[in-house]
Tab-separated table of C-alpha atoms in Angstrom:
chain	number	residue	atom	x	y	z
A	628	UNK	CA	-14.218	123.603	18.975
A	629	UNK	CA	-16.277	120.724	17.538
A	630	UNK	CA	-16.920	120.314	13.828
A	631	UNK	CA	-19.988	122.224	12.702
A	632	UNK	CA	-23.053	120.548	11.357
A	633	UNK	CA	-23.511	120.881	7.630
A	634	UNK	CA	-26.871	122.009	6.271
A	635	UNK	CA	-27.679	121.650	2.550
A	636	UNK	CA	-29.583	124.741	1.416
A	637	UNK	CA	-31.415	124.193	-1.906
A	638	UNK	CA	-32.449	127.339	-3.764
A	639	UNK	CA	-35.416	126.610	-5.964
A	640	UNK	CA	-36.921	129.912	-6.902
A	641	UNK	CA	-36.028	130.237	-10.600
A	642	UNK	CA	-38.365	129.969	-13.557
A	643	UNK	CA	-35.773	128.929	-16.263
A	644	UNK	CA	-36.934	131.463	-18.821
A	645	UNK	CA	-34.120	130.446	-21.245
A	646	UNK	CA	-35.669	126.957	-21.453
A	647	UNK	CA	-39.168	128.105	-22.508
A	648	UNK	CA	-41.400	126.387	-23.737
A	649	UNK	CA	-40.178	123.333	-21.778
A	650	UNK	CA	-39.836	125.347	-18.587
A	651	UNK	CA	-42.931	127.252	-17.434
A	652	UNK	CA	-43.918	129.210	-14.341
A	653	UNK	CA	-46.169	126.239	-13.451
A	654	UNK	CA	-43.329	123.720	-14.066
A	655	UNK	CA	-39.854	125.308	-13.948
A	656	UNK	CA	-36.828	123.414	-15.322
A	657	UNK	CA	-35.742	122.078	-11.870
A	658	UNK	CA	-38.922	119.941	-11.759
A	659	UNK	CA	-38.838	118.591	-15.338
A	660	UNK	CA	-38.136	114.866	-15.466
A	661	UNK	CA	-36.001	115.216	-18.558
A	662	UNK	CA	-32.850	113.838	-17.099
A	663	UNK	CA	-32.690	110.004	-16.679
A	664	UNK	CA	-36.342	110.140	-15.362
A	665	UNK	CA	-35.323	112.258	-12.381
A	666	UNK	CA	-35.772	115.978	-11.962
A	667	UNK	CA	-32.710	118.206	-11.429
A	668	UNK	CA	-34.127	119.104	-8.003
A	669	UNK	CA	-34.159	115.434	-6.992
A	670	UNK	CA	-30.646	114.861	-8.319
A	671	UNK	CA	-29.434	117.905	-6.336
A	672	UNK	CA	-30.861	116.522	-3.024
A	673	UNK	CA	-29.445	113.020	-3.668
A	674	UNK	CA	-25.987	114.435	-4.538
A	675	UNK	CA	-25.702	116.261	-1.208
A	676	UNK	CA	-27.391	113.818	1.108
A	677	UNK	CA	-24.281	112.040	2.420
A	678	UNK	CA	-22.303	115.116	3.249
A	679	UNK	CA	-25.088	117.112	4.992
A	680	UNK	CA	-26.853	116.587	8.307
A	681	UNK	CA	-30.079	118.364	7.270
A	682	UNK	CA	-31.780	120.127	4.342
A	683	UNK	CA	-33.384	123.537	3.991
A	684	UNK	CA	-35.396	124.241	0.856
A	685	UNK	CA	-35.862	127.917	-0.024
A	686	UNK	CA	-38.489	128.449	-2.766
A	687	UNK	CA	-41.382	130.563	-3.797
A	688	UNK	CA	-45.086	130.193	-3.186
A	689	UNK	CA	-45.643	128.884	-6.726
A	690	UNK	CA	-43.085	126.087	-6.369
A	691	UNK	CA	-43.418	124.819	-2.842
A	692	UNK	CA	-45.996	122.047	-3.512
A	693	UNK	CA	-43.724	120.572	-6.245
A	694	UNK	CA	-40.758	120.735	-3.839
A	695	UNK	CA	-42.723	118.980	-1.123
A	696	UNK	CA	-43.699	116.108	-3.452
A	697	UNK	CA	-40.002	115.539	-4.194
A	698	UNK	CA	-38.799	116.003	-0.636
A	699	UNK	CA	-41.340	113.397	0.599
A	700	UNK	CA	-39.419	110.778	-1.368
A	701	UNK	CA	-36.523	111.179	1.049
A	702	UNK	CA	-36.875	109.739	4.466
A	703	UNK	CA	-35.330	112.660	6.301
A	704	UNK	CA	-36.706	115.849	7.860
A	705	UNK	CA	-36.291	119.152	6.055
A	706	UNK	CA	-37.155	122.791	6.622
A	707	UNK	CA	-39.160	124.613	3.976
A	708	UNK	CA	-38.821	128.404	3.668
A	709	UNK	CA	-41.524	129.761	1.299
A	710	UNK	CA	-40.955	133.204	-0.169
A	711	UNK	CA	-44.048	135.348	-0.857
A	712	UNK	CA	-42.200	137.215	-3.571
A	713	UNK	CA	-38.787	136.603	-5.174
A	714	UNK	CA	-36.091	138.809	-3.620
A	715	UNK	CA	-32.932	137.313	-5.269
A	716	UNK	CA	-30.252	135.161	-3.629
A	717	UNK	CA	-28.897	137.429	-0.886
A	718	UNK	CA	-32.238	137.397	0.921
A	719	UNK	CA	-32.962	133.742	0.178
A	720	UNK	CA	-29.680	132.670	1.738
A	721	UNK	CA	-30.163	135.080	4.683
A	722	UNK	CA	-33.489	133.324	5.515
A	723	UNK	CA	-31.697	129.945	5.545
A	724	UNK	CA	-28.949	131.427	7.796
A	725	UNK	CA	-31.521	132.893	10.210
A	726	UNK	CA	-33.177	129.470	10.334
A	727	UNK	CA	-29.837	127.804	11.270
A	728	UNK	CA	-27.507	127.678	14.307
A	729	UNK	CA	-24.767	130.353	14.055
A	730	UNK	CA	-21.967	127.733	13.718
A	731	UNK	CA	-23.817	125.610	11.158
A	732	UNK	CA	-21.983	125.332	7.798
A	733	UNK	CA	-24.363	126.088	4.983
A	734	UNK	CA	-23.741	124.457	1.623
A	735	UNK	CA	-25.732	126.518	-0.830
A	736	UNK	CA	-26.705	124.971	-4.190
A	737	UNK	CA	-29.157	125.891	-6.911
A	738	UNK	CA	-31.671	123.141	-7.675
A	739	UNK	CA	-31.249	123.142	-11.441
A	740	UNK	CA	-27.617	122.240	-12.102
A	741	UNK	CA	-26.129	119.032	-13.468
A	742	UNK	CA	-22.967	117.758	-11.740
A	743	UNK	CA	-21.144	114.595	-12.812
A	744	UNK	CA	-18.254	112.940	-10.959
A	745	UNK	CA	-19.354	112.282	-7.381
A	746	UNK	CA	-15.867	111.614	-5.962
A	747	UNK	CA	-14.489	114.879	-7.354
A	748	UNK	CA	-17.601	116.700	-6.047
A	749	UNK	CA	-17.183	115.254	-2.549
A	750	UNK	CA	-13.488	116.227	-2.537
A	751	UNK	CA	-14.376	119.845	-3.449
A	752	UNK	CA	-17.101	119.952	-0.776
A	753	UNK	CA	-14.764	118.635	1.958
A	754	UNK	CA	-12.225	121.331	1.065
A	755	UNK	CA	-14.942	124.025	1.106
A	756	UNK	CA	-16.311	122.811	4.440
A	757	UNK	CA	-12.882	122.927	6.057
A	758	UNK	CA	-12.343	126.522	4.744
A	759	UNK	CA	-15.840	127.450	6.001
A	760	UNK	CA	-14.876	126.167	9.419
A	761	UNK	CA	-11.945	128.637	9.315
A	762	UNK	CA	-14.531	131.435	8.855
A	763	UNK	CA	-14.077	131.978	5.085
A	764	UNK	CA	-16.901	132.446	2.605
A	765	UNK	CA	-16.261	129.868	-0.090
A	766	UNK	CA	-17.258	129.989	-3.717
A	767	UNK	CA	-16.651	127.174	-6.279
A	768	UNK	CA	-14.944	127.966	-9.561
A	769	UNK	CA	-15.428	125.914	-12.719
A	770	UNK	CA	-12.541	125.661	-15.197
A	771	UNK	CA	-13.879	127.123	-18.447
A	772	UNK	CA	-14.065	124.800	-21.419
A	773	UNK	CA	-15.005	127.557	-23.943
A	774	UNK	CA	-15.360	131.351	-24.056
A	775	UNK	CA	-18.815	131.377	-22.526
A	776	UNK	CA	-20.626	134.755	-22.378
A	777	UNK	CA	-23.576	133.488	-20.300
A	778	UNK	CA	-21.648	133.152	-16.972
A	779	UNK	CA	-19.893	135.509	-14.598
A	780	UNK	CA	-16.155	134.828	-14.035
A	781	UNK	CA	-13.879	134.639	-10.941
A	782	UNK	CA	-10.297	135.828	-11.339
A	783	UNK	CA	-8.114	133.932	-8.902
A	784	UNK	CA	-4.646	133.152	-7.658
A	785	UNK	CA	-4.309	129.820	-5.792
A	786	UNK	CA	-7.445	129.755	-3.570
A	787	UNK	CA	-7.621	133.542	-3.324
A	788	UNK	CA	-10.172	135.548	-5.268
A	789	UNK	CA	-8.663	138.608	-7.023
A	790	UNK	CA	-11.939	139.855	-8.570
A	791	UNK	CA	-15.392	138.830	-9.736
A	792	UNK	CA	-16.348	139.826	-13.297
A	793	UNK	CA	-19.801	140.241	-14.782
A	794	UNK	CA	-20.849	138.201	-17.893
A	795	UNK	CA	-18.290	139.237	-20.575
A	796	UNK	CA	-18.552	139.772	-24.311
A	797	UNK	CA	-17.010	137.161	-26.575
A	798	UNK	CA	-13.644	139.028	-26.928
A	799	UNK	CA	-13.237	139.354	-23.173
A	800	UNK	CA	-14.347	135.739	-22.561
A	801	UNK	CA	-11.750	134.527	-25.081
A	802	UNK	CA	-9.031	136.541	-23.269
A	803	UNK	CA	-10.138	135.053	-19.910
A	804	UNK	CA	-9.800	131.565	-21.389
A	805	UNK	CA	-6.332	132.273	-22.713
A	806	UNK	CA	-5.125	133.812	-19.392
A	807	UNK	CA	-6.016	130.602	-17.559
A	808	UNK	CA	-6.613	132.215	-14.139
A	809	UNK	CA	-10.337	132.719	-14.566
A	810	UNK	CA	-13.064	130.359	-13.452
A	811	UNK	CA	-16.772	130.311	-14.277
A	812	UNK	CA	-18.787	131.424	-11.282
A	813	UNK	CA	-20.842	128.264	-10.451
A	814	UNK	CA	-23.438	129.669	-8.031
A	815	UNK	CA	-22.374	127.152	-5.354
A	816	UNK	CA	-21.275	128.507	-1.973
A	817	UNK	CA	-20.250	127.291	1.466
A	818	UNK	CA	-19.956	129.255	4.753
A	819	UNK	CA	-21.037	129.407	8.364
A	820	UNK	CA	-24.472	130.893	8.916
A	821	UNK	CA	-23.206	133.535	11.399
A	822	UNK	CA	-20.226	134.549	9.095
A	823	UNK	CA	-22.567	135.144	6.163
A	824	UNK	CA	-25.032	137.190	8.221
A	825	UNK	CA	-22.203	139.285	9.700
A	826	UNK	CA	-20.835	140.043	6.197
A	827	UNK	CA	-24.318	140.778	4.862
A	828	UNK	CA	-25.004	143.210	7.726
A	829	UNK	CA	-21.646	144.952	7.045
A	830	UNK	CA	-22.027	145.191	3.282
A	831	UNK	CA	-25.826	145.498	2.815
A	832	UNK	CA	-27.493	146.413	6.134
A	833	UNK	CA	-30.797	147.122	4.426
A	834	UNK	CA	-31.001	143.600	3.061
A	835	UNK	CA	-29.928	142.173	6.372
A	836	UNK	CA	-32.478	144.019	8.532
A	837	UNK	CA	-35.416	143.722	6.088
A	838	UNK	CA	-34.725	139.973	5.741
A	839	UNK	CA	-34.456	139.552	9.485
A	840	UNK	CA	-37.738	141.358	10.065
A	841	UNK	CA	-39.437	139.209	7.377
A	842	UNK	CA	-37.966	135.996	8.799
A	843	UNK	CA	-38.976	136.803	12.410
A	844	UNK	CA	-42.612	137.207	11.260
A	845	UNK	CA	-42.657	133.885	9.391
A	846	UNK	CA	-45.626	131.510	9.894
A	847	UNK	CA	-44.359	127.909	9.666
A	848	UNK	CA	-41.772	128.936	7.151
A	849	UNK	CA	-44.157	131.083	5.034
A	850	UNK	CA	-42.964	134.679	4.682
A	851	UNK	CA	-45.199	137.754	4.705
A	852	UNK	CA	-45.790	139.468	1.356
A	853	UNK	CA	-45.723	143.108	2.551
A	854	UNK	CA	-42.540	142.634	4.707
A	855	UNK	CA	-40.888	140.751	1.836
A	856	UNK	CA	-41.428	143.622	-0.577
A	857	UNK	CA	-39.315	145.842	1.660
A	858	UNK	CA	-36.247	143.630	1.037
A	859	UNK	CA	-33.940	144.975	-1.726
A	860	UNK	CA	-33.561	142.406	-4.511
A	861	UNK	CA	-29.817	141.776	-4.704
A	862	UNK	CA	-27.786	138.700	-5.608
A	863	UNK	CA	-25.330	137.173	-3.096
A	864	UNK	CA	-22.492	137.893	-5.534
A	865	UNK	CA	-23.159	141.627	-5.528
A	866	UNK	CA	-24.225	141.929	-1.885
A	867	UNK	CA	-21.406	139.953	-0.274
A	868	UNK	CA	-19.065	137.879	-2.406
A	869	UNK	CA	-17.713	140.725	-4.557
A	870	UNK	CA	-17.164	142.991	-1.551
A	871	UNK	CA	-15.925	140.807	1.284
A	872	UNK	CA	-12.214	140.213	1.990
A	873	UNK	CA	-12.858	136.773	3.560
A	874	UNK	CA	-13.402	134.911	0.261
A	875	UNK	CA	-11.799	131.716	-0.941
A	876	UNK	CA	-12.368	129.833	-4.116
A	877	UNK	CA	-12.282	126.049	-4.423
A	878	UNK	CA	-11.593	124.800	-8.014
A	879	UNK	CA	-14.239	122.349	-9.082
A	880	UNK	CA	-12.747	119.478	-11.122
A	881	UNK	CA	-16.162	117.817	-11.482
A	882	UNK	CA	-18.257	118.211	-14.594
A	883	UNK	CA	-20.778	121.013	-14.189
A	884	UNK	CA	-23.519	122.613	-16.171
A	885	UNK	CA	-26.230	125.028	-15.111
A	886	UNK	CA	-28.342	123.827	-18.051
A	887	UNK	CA	-29.088	127.517	-18.419
A	888	UNK	CA	-29.657	127.358	-22.193
A	889	UNK	CA	-30.793	124.949	-24.848
A	890	UNK	CA	-27.166	124.705	-26.065
A	891	UNK	CA	-26.126	123.218	-22.700
A	892	UNK	CA	-29.266	120.933	-22.653
A	893	UNK	CA	-28.371	119.815	-26.195
A	894	UNK	CA	-24.811	118.988	-25.197
A	895	UNK	CA	-25.945	117.088	-22.092
A	896	UNK	CA	-28.583	115.079	-23.928
A	897	UNK	CA	-26.254	114.182	-26.835
A	898	UNK	CA	-23.569	113.089	-24.394
A	899	UNK	CA	-26.202	110.876	-22.776
A	900	UNK	CA	-27.059	109.149	-26.105
A	901	UNK	CA	-30.073	111.203	-27.127
A	902	UNK	CA	-30.945	110.581	-30.829
A	903	UNK	CA	-29.224	112.936	-33.263
A	904	UNK	CA	-29.319	113.093	-37.108
A	905	UNK	CA	-26.342	113.295	-39.454
A	906	UNK	CA	-26.519	117.125	-39.429
A	907	UNK	CA	-26.490	117.143	-35.621
A	908	UNK	CA	-30.124	118.176	-35.221
A	909	UNK	CA	-32.197	116.906	-32.253
A	910	UNK	CA	-35.810	116.822	-31.117
A	911	UNK	CA	-36.895	117.308	-27.521
A	912	UNK	CA	-40.344	116.534	-26.184
A	913	UNK	CA	-41.964	114.277	-28.874
A	914	UNK	CA	-41.509	110.901	-30.484
A	915	UNK	CA	-43.289	112.116	-33.722
A	916	UNK	CA	-41.184	111.338	-36.750
A	917	UNK	CA	-39.316	114.569	-37.482
A	918	UNK	CA	-37.115	115.255	-40.521
A	919	UNK	CA	-34.675	118.217	-40.813
A	920	UNK	CA	-33.638	119.191	-44.361
A	921	UNK	CA	-30.911	121.703	-45.178
A	922	UNK	CA	-30.275	122.798	-41.589
A	923	UNK	CA	-27.596	121.874	-39.074
A	924	UNK	CA	-27.209	122.036	-35.254
A	925	UNK	CA	-30.935	122.781	-34.782
A	926	UNK	CA	-33.156	121.836	-31.910
A	927	UNK	CA	-36.889	121.325	-32.253
A	928	UNK	CA	-38.687	121.662	-28.925
A	929	UNK	CA	-42.198	120.295	-28.828
A	930	UNK	CA	-44.864	120.863	-26.103
A	931	UNK	CA	-48.633	120.480	-26.137
A	932	UNK	CA	-49.232	124.210	-26.783
A	933	UNK	CA	-46.015	125.536	-28.294
A	934	UNK	CA	-43.282	124.606	-30.802
A	935	UNK	CA	-39.865	126.161	-31.113
A	936	UNK	CA	-37.130	125.564	-33.577
A	937	UNK	CA	-33.724	127.154	-32.918
A	938	UNK	CA	-30.185	127.095	-33.997
A	939	UNK	CA	-28.196	125.748	-31.052
A	940	UNK	CA	-25.827	128.758	-31.103
A	941	UNK	CA	-28.715	131.194	-30.689
A	942	UNK	CA	-29.867	129.698	-27.399
A	943	UNK	CA	-29.352	132.862	-25.330
A	944	UNK	CA	-32.069	134.558	-27.454
A	945	UNK	CA	-34.806	132.351	-26.050
A	946	UNK	CA	-34.979	134.703	-23.065
A	947	UNK	CA	-36.127	137.446	-25.456
A	948	UNK	CA	-39.016	135.311	-26.688
A	949	UNK	CA	-39.967	134.763	-23.011
A	950	UNK	CA	-39.820	138.499	-22.255
A	951	UNK	CA	-41.945	139.231	-25.327
A	952	UNK	CA	-44.636	136.780	-24.165
A	953	UNK	CA	-44.385	138.275	-20.639
A	954	UNK	CA	-45.021	141.781	-22.047
A	955	UNK	CA	-48.384	140.672	-23.479
A	956	UNK	CA	-49.210	138.541	-20.361
A	957	UNK	CA	-49.366	135.394	-22.508
A	958	UNK	CA	-50.987	132.317	-20.956
A	959	UNK	CA	-48.090	130.317	-22.504
A	960	UNK	CA	-45.847	131.223	-19.635
């Protein structure tokens, strides 16, 4: 049997609510050019160009124009699947699988992560692709550097997954770190299109059939709203990865961050030489002279219509501000 073709599937549906007010519905975090003058989306495509034969972008109706602008910078054809309404990752990945040949290996990546260390990344991908060619569903585990409560965890032994665990409280996360056989769940996956669809049909037939119906009615990659609403909104972790017995985990030795909170953005920017004062306060989004007095580890985020000051350690609470604004249908989203 010949080696399968590798397709890079970029998931770009998120709104990045934990990075409000930088990240908005009209300009989610994956399109912000905060990071060395390139967006996270662009970095994601560049990082996976050499190992993949083609690219599929799965995004929503609000984002697809921004995705197209970025994809046009690359001189290679790509397939765009445009969701009418967000239905979570199980359906998004099913659409990419339906759009592929059964034996194609799909490398699934979010569009808003930072990954450093290209050689280590390539090594991990090669290992994952060879496992995918043996008909395994592969997830990538990140070695925890702290007791993080914002990520799910993978309990493992060698390359076998023992269990997936939801986001823990601090006490549980600390125990995971001490045990040493727990990885952060990175949201990166690799498997054959046919194998994923087979598992999805076995575990969540309703998601499988509703996604198939919506896909078969697509118009140039655009999905129908009414048919999409019938798809249950379930993550790939819950729908397939946590319930299949064909899972392998590849340890990721590269540096990874999902930049899911201002704390991780802070750490990334400081590491990259972003200005910081003696009390470790930083400013994002303005060159206005800013002075912090009597506070430490704070971030001031400046945009044209909103200001936010937060203690770095309270970054997970930004989501609550977003939800509050959502409840009053604020134009600031």
